[in-house]
């Protein structure tokens, strides 16, 4: 049997070290250590609900090995809710105000995909927004209200297409 490994990284601004079996996914490592804001859906890379930001890039944590995030900076929805990042707060507010949450199952992953889009300078363009969230599945909303929320954030940041 392979020996457990230690993985050290920054999680929502705080340094953490977790001990895991070498084949453990990032998703399992996070959830096994009580980070339940990271949702588990298909666990096969299809649904996107497990999406987190790794060094600013959205990644599906179920198909990322824990060992790959050694030294990385990881942000989850908890980091956006309790952190001081204004964009994160704007996205979460917009999701609530635009009625973008029904069962809520896809929401953490959608919020993280939105965060990457806006952080990368994403504009208020529905087609571009749909592309940005194309790796995230929602079975309830028809996507319209989710796109509306991200559009609103981009618009509020003055990124309207003229
Ligand atoms: S749980 Fe990771 S993509 Fe579905
Ligand atoms: S709100 Fe239910 S899956 Fe998206």
PDB file of C-alpha atoms and ligand atoms in Angstrom:
ATOM      1  CA  UNK A   1       0.000   0.000   0.000  1.00  0.00           C
ATOM      2  CA  UNK A   2       1.307   3.473  -0.884  1.00  0.00           C
ATOM      3  CA  UNK A   3       2.153   5.789   1.944  1.00  0.00           C
ATOM      4  CA  UNK A   4       0.014   8.815   2.770  1.00  0.00           C
ATOM      5  CA  UNK A   5       1.329  12.182   1.624  1.00  0.00           C
ATOM      6  CA  UNK A   6       1.061  15.661   3.082  1.00  0.00           C
ATOM      7  CA  UNK A   7      -0.278  18.465   0.921  1.00  0.00           C
ATOM      8  CA  UNK A   8       0.227  22.091   2.010  1.00  0.00           C
ATOM      9  CA  UNK A   9      -1.558  24.979   0.335  1.00  0.00           C
ATOM     10  CA  UNK A  10      -3.524  28.139   1.038  1.00  0.00           C
ATOM     11  CA  UNK A  11      -7.259  27.641   1.399  1.00  0.00           C
ATOM     12  CA  UNK A  12      -9.344  30.803   1.405  1.00  0.00           C
ATOM     13  CA  UNK A  13      -6.399  32.813   2.674  1.00  0.00           C
ATOM     14  CA  UNK A  14      -5.290  30.404   5.392  1.00  0.00           C
ATOM     15  CA  UNK A  15      -2.359  27.971   5.204  1.00  0.00           C
ATOM     16  CA  UNK A  16      -3.452  24.342   5.652  1.00  0.00           C
ATOM     17  CA  UNK A  17      -1.766  20.945   5.524  1.00  0.00           C
ATOM     18  CA  UNK A  18      -3.806  17.803   4.962  1.00  0.00           C
ATOM     19  CA  UNK A  19      -2.632  14.192   4.996  1.00  0.00           C
ATOM     20  CA  UNK A  20      -4.094  12.051   2.214  1.00  0.00           C
ATOM     21  CA  UNK A  21      -3.562   8.861   0.262  1.00  0.00           C
ATOM     22  CA  UNK A  22      -1.615   9.629  -2.943  1.00  0.00           C
ATOM     23  CA  UNK A  23      -4.556   8.939  -5.272  1.00  0.00           C
ATOM     24  CA  UNK A  24      -6.967  11.238  -3.384  1.00  0.00           C
ATOM     25  CA  UNK A  25      -8.764  13.888  -5.449  1.00  0.00           C
ATOM     26  CA  UNK A  26      -8.761  17.531  -4.444  1.00  0.00           C
ATOM     27  CA  UNK A  27     -12.529  17.255  -3.953  1.00  0.00           C
ATOM     28  CA  UNK A  28     -12.223  14.363  -1.513  1.00  0.00           C
ATOM     29  CA  UNK A  29      -9.375  16.018   0.366  1.00  0.00           C
ATOM     30  CA  UNK A  30     -11.413  19.199   0.818  1.00  0.00           C
ATOM     31  CA  UNK A  31     -14.639  17.463   1.825  1.00  0.00           C
ATOM     32  CA  UNK A  32     -12.887  14.965   4.126  1.00  0.00           C
ATOM     33  CA  UNK A  33     -11.583  17.999   5.983  1.00  0.00           C
ATOM     34  CA  UNK A  34     -15.022  19.568   6.472  1.00  0.00           C
ATOM     35  CA  UNK A  35     -15.028  21.934   3.464  1.00  0.00           C
ATOM     36  CA  UNK A  36     -18.578  21.051   2.535  1.00  0.00           C
ATOM     37  CA  UNK A  37     -19.123  24.259   0.543  1.00  0.00           C
ATOM     38  CA  UNK A  38     -17.365  22.359  -2.269  1.00  0.00           C
ATOM     39  CA  UNK A  39     -20.160  20.216  -3.700  1.00  0.00           C
ATOM     40  CA  UNK A  40     -19.807  16.666  -4.967  1.00  0.00           C
ATOM     41  CA  UNK A  41     -21.919  15.735  -7.986  1.00  0.00           C
ATOM     42  CA  UNK A  42     -20.903  13.300 -10.702  1.00  0.00           C
ATOM     43  CA  UNK A  43     -17.307  12.955  -9.501  1.00  0.00           C
ATOM     44  CA  UNK A  44     -16.368  12.308 -13.128  1.00  0.00           C
ATOM     45  CA  UNK A  45     -15.628  15.809 -14.413  1.00  0.00           C
ATOM     46  CA  UNK A  46     -19.002  16.311 -16.103  1.00  0.00           C
ATOM     47  CA  UNK A  47     -21.192  18.563 -13.941  1.00  0.00           C
ATOM     48  CA  UNK A  48     -18.831  21.270 -12.642  1.00  0.00           C
ATOM     49  CA  UNK A  49     -20.459  21.663  -9.237  1.00  0.00           C
ATOM     50  CA  UNK A  50     -17.117  20.859  -7.554  1.00  0.00           C
ATOM     51  CA  UNK A  51     -15.339  23.785  -9.263  1.00  0.00           C
ATOM     52  CA  UNK A  52     -12.826  25.737  -7.180  1.00  0.00           C
ATOM     53  CA  UNK A  53     -10.242  28.353  -8.118  1.00  0.00           C
ATOM     54  CA  UNK A  54      -6.659  27.098  -8.130  1.00  0.00           C
ATOM     55  CA  UNK A  55      -4.257  30.018  -8.546  1.00  0.00           C
ATOM     56  CA  UNK A  56      -7.146  31.985 -10.059  1.00  0.00           C
ATOM     57  CA  UNK A  57      -8.094  29.326 -12.585  1.00  0.00           C
ATOM     58  CA  UNK A  58     -11.350  27.390 -12.271  1.00  0.00           C
ATOM     59  CA  UNK A  59     -10.731  23.666 -11.935  1.00  0.00           C
ATOM     60  CA  UNK A  60     -13.000  20.701 -11.343  1.00  0.00           C
ATOM     61  CA  UNK A  61     -11.747  19.434  -8.015  1.00  0.00           C
ATOM     62  CA  UNK A  62     -13.059  15.889  -8.585  1.00  0.00           C
ATOM     63  CA  UNK A  63     -10.651  15.322 -11.461  1.00  0.00           C
ATOM     64  CA  UNK A  64      -7.722  17.161  -9.870  1.00  0.00           C
ATOM     65  CA  UNK A  65      -5.366  15.198  -7.682  1.00  0.00           C
ATOM     66  CA  UNK A  66      -4.766  16.573  -4.199  1.00  0.00           C
ATOM     67  CA  UNK A  67      -1.035  16.272  -4.819  1.00  0.00           C
ATOM     68  CA  UNK A  68      -1.326  18.707  -7.760  1.00  0.00           C
ATOM     69  CA  UNK A  69      -2.234  21.629  -5.495  1.00  0.00           C
ATOM     70  CA  UNK A  70       0.878  21.594  -3.318  1.00  0.00           C
ATOM     71  CA  UNK A  71       1.768  25.267  -2.697  1.00  0.00           C
ATOM     72  CA  UNK A  72      -1.290  26.541  -4.594  1.00  0.00           C
ATOM     73  CA  UNK A  73      -3.760  29.243  -3.637  1.00  0.00           C
ATOM     74  CA  UNK A  74      -7.258  27.746  -3.516  1.00  0.00           C
ATOM     75  CA  UNK A  75     -10.492  29.682  -3.221  1.00  0.00           C
ATOM     76  CA  UNK A  76     -13.933  28.172  -2.657  1.00  0.00           C
ATOM     77  CA  UNK A  77     -17.329  29.849  -2.244  1.00  0.00           C
ATOM     78  CA  UNK A  78     -16.665  30.071   1.491  1.00  0.00           C
ATOM     79  CA  UNK A  79     -13.671  32.256   0.656  1.00  0.00           C
ATOM     80  CA  UNK A  80     -15.905  34.563  -1.365  1.00  0.00           C
ATOM     81  CA  UNK A  81     -18.621  34.726   1.288  1.00  0.00           C
ATOM     82  CA  UNK A  82     -16.371  35.468   4.248  1.00  0.00           C
ATOM     83  CA  UNK A  83     -13.507  37.157   2.427  1.00  0.00           C
ATOM     84  CA  UNK A  84     -13.038  40.798   1.496  1.00  0.00           C
ATOM     85  CA  UNK A  85     -13.061  40.278  -2.266  1.00  0.00           C
ATOM     86  CA  UNK A  86     -15.673  42.739  -3.575  1.00  0.00           C
ATOM     87  CA  UNK A  87     -16.106  40.910  -6.895  1.00  0.00           C
ATOM     88  CA  UNK A  88     -16.946  37.725  -5.016  1.00  0.00           C
ATOM     89  CA  UNK A  89     -19.576  39.601  -3.020  1.00  0.00           C
ATOM     90  CA  UNK A  90     -21.004  41.220  -6.165  1.00  0.00           C
ATOM     91  CA  UNK A  91     -21.371  37.831  -7.856  1.00  0.00           C
ATOM     92  CA  UNK A  92     -23.080  36.249  -4.874  1.00  0.00           C
ATOM     93  CA  UNK A  93     -25.436  39.232  -4.477  1.00  0.00           C
ATOM     94  CA  UNK A  94     -26.278  39.142  -8.192  1.00  0.00           C
ATOM     95  CA  UNK A  95     -27.100  35.414  -8.040  1.00  0.00           C
ATOM     96  CA  UNK A  96     -29.540  36.081  -5.207  1.00  0.00           C
ATOM     97  CA  UNK A  97     -31.081  39.193  -6.737  1.00  0.00           C
ATOM     98  CA  UNK A  98     -31.452  37.710 -10.234  1.00  0.00           C
ATOM     99  CA  UNK A  99     -33.117  34.545  -8.896  1.00  0.00           C
ATOM    100  CA  UNK A 100     -30.266  32.419 -10.280  1.00  0.00           C
ATOM    101  CA  UNK A 101     -30.558  29.781  -7.572  1.00  0.00           C
ATOM    102  CA  UNK A 102     -33.277  27.152  -7.585  1.00  0.00           C
ATOM    103  CA  UNK A 103     -32.203  23.868  -5.984  1.00  0.00           C
ATOM    104  CA  UNK A 104     -28.736  25.390  -5.553  1.00  0.00           C
ATOM    105  CA  UNK A 105     -26.873  22.270  -6.482  1.00  0.00           C
ATOM    106  CA  UNK A 106     -24.894  23.864  -9.302  1.00  0.00           C
ATOM    107  CA  UNK A 107     -24.484  27.209  -7.569  1.00  0.00           C
ATOM    108  CA  UNK A 108     -21.021  26.879  -5.943  1.00  0.00           C
ATOM    109  CA  UNK A 109     -19.478  25.780  -9.226  1.00  0.00           C
ATOM    110  CA  UNK A 110     -21.337  28.443 -11.213  1.00  0.00           C
ATOM    111  CA  UNK A 111     -20.193  31.151  -8.805  1.00  0.00           C
ATOM    112  CA  UNK A 112     -16.566  30.057  -9.130  1.00  0.00           C
ATOM    113  CA  UNK A 113     -16.801  29.950 -12.934  1.00  0.00           C
ATOM    114  CA  UNK A 114     -18.330  33.430 -12.840  1.00  0.00           C
ATOM    115  CA  UNK A 115     -15.545  34.642 -10.585  1.00  0.00           C
ATOM    116  CA  UNK A 116     -12.898  33.446 -13.032  1.00  0.00           C
ATOM    117  CA  UNK A 117     -14.768  35.098 -15.910  1.00  0.00           C
ATOM    118  CA  UNK A 118     -15.086  38.464 -14.186  1.00  0.00           C
ATOM    119  CA  UNK A 119     -11.544  38.386 -12.765  1.00  0.00           C
ATOM    120  CA  UNK A 120     -10.226  37.754 -16.269  1.00  0.00           C
ATOM    121  CA  UNK A 121     -11.917  40.967 -17.463  1.00  0.00           C
ATOM    122  CA  UNK A 122     -15.108  39.316 -18.765  1.00  0.00           C
ATOM    123  CA  UNK A 123     -17.545  41.698 -20.434  1.00  0.00           C
ATOM    124  CA  UNK A 124     -21.362  42.000 -20.361  1.00  0.00           C
ATOM    125  CA  UNK A 125     -21.873  39.690 -23.321  1.00  0.00           C
ATOM    126  CA  UNK A 126     -24.347  36.836 -22.975  1.00  0.00           C
ATOM    127  CA  UNK A 127     -22.640  34.643 -25.545  1.00  0.00           C
ATOM    128  CA  UNK A 128     -19.238  34.968 -23.846  1.00  0.00           C
ATOM    129  CA  UNK A 129     -20.821  34.335 -20.448  1.00  0.00           C
ATOM    130  CA  UNK A 130     -22.530  31.174 -21.705  1.00  0.00           C
ATOM    131  CA  UNK A 131     -19.169  29.970 -22.994  1.00  0.00           C
ATOM    132  CA  UNK A 132     -17.525  30.730 -19.634  1.00  0.00           C
ATOM    133  CA  UNK A 133     -20.039  28.563 -17.763  1.00  0.00           C
ATOM    134  CA  UNK A 134     -20.243  25.854 -20.424  1.00  0.00           C
ATOM    135  CA  UNK A 135     -18.434  23.349 -18.198  1.00  0.00           C
ATOM    136  CA  UNK A 136     -21.080  23.741 -15.494  1.00  0.00           C
ATOM    137  CA  UNK A 137     -24.446  22.014 -15.705  1.00  0.00           C
ATOM    138  CA  UNK A 138     -27.702  23.295 -14.214  1.00  0.00           C
ATOM    139  CA  UNK A 139     -30.792  21.155 -14.319  1.00  0.00           C
ATOM    140  CA  UNK A 140     -33.195  23.811 -12.993  1.00  0.00           C
ATOM    141  CA  UNK A 141     -32.791  27.350 -14.267  1.00  0.00           C
ATOM    142  CA  UNK A 142     -32.430  27.028 -18.023  1.00  0.00           C
ATOM    143  CA  UNK A 143     -29.255  29.088 -17.455  1.00  0.00           C
ATOM    144  CA  UNK A 144     -30.980  32.375 -18.289  1.00  0.00           C
ATOM    145  CA  UNK A 145     -30.970  33.763 -14.766  1.00  0.00           C
ATOM    146  CA  UNK A 146     -27.428  32.593 -14.115  1.00  0.00           C
ATOM    147  CA  UNK A 147     -26.277  34.403 -17.251  1.00  0.00           C
ATOM    148  CA  UNK A 148     -28.331  37.443 -16.133  1.00  0.00           C
ATOM    149  CA  UNK A 149     -26.443  37.547 -12.809  1.00  0.00           C
ATOM    150  CA  UNK A 150     -23.003  37.409 -14.400  1.00  0.00           C
ATOM    151  CA  UNK A 151     -24.106  39.942 -17.027  1.00  0.00           C
ATOM    152  CA  UNK A 152     -25.237  42.292 -14.265  1.00  0.00           C
ATOM    153  CA  UNK A 153     -21.875  42.110 -12.490  1.00  0.00           C
ATOM    154  CA  UNK A 154     -19.975  42.850 -15.698  1.00  0.00           C
ATOM    155  CA  UNK A 155     -22.372  45.740 -16.440  1.00  0.00           C
ATOM    156  CA  UNK A 156     -22.029  47.146 -12.925  1.00  0.00           C
ATOM    157  CA  UNK A 157     -18.261  47.096 -13.414  1.00  0.00           C
ATOM    158  CA  UNK A 158     -18.692  49.247 -16.518  1.00  0.00           C
ATOM    159  CA  UNK A 159     -17.923  46.458 -18.957  1.00  0.00           C
ATOM    160  CA  UNK A 160     -20.885  46.959 -21.266  1.00  0.00           C
ATOM    161  CA  UNK A 161     -20.382  46.286 -24.956  1.00  0.00           C
ATOM    162  CA  UNK A 162     -21.091  49.482 -26.927  1.00  0.00           C
TER     163      UNK A 162
HETATM  164  S1  LIG B   1     -18.440  16.523  -9.208  1.00  0.00           S
HETATM  165 FE1  LIG B   1     -16.757  17.299 -10.314  1.00  0.00          FE
HETATM  166  S2  LIG B   1     -17.495  17.671 -12.287  1.00  0.00           S
HETATM  167 FE2  LIG B   1     -19.163  16.739 -11.252  1.00  0.00          FE
HETATM  168  S1  LIG B   2     -30.191  25.548  -9.561  1.00  0.00           S
HETATM  169 FE1  LIG B   2     -30.605  23.420  -9.523  1.00  0.00          FE
HETATM  170  S2  LIG B   2     -28.998  22.574 -10.681  1.00  0.00           S
HETATM  171 FE2  LIG B   2     -28.774  24.674 -10.975  1.00  0.00          FE
END
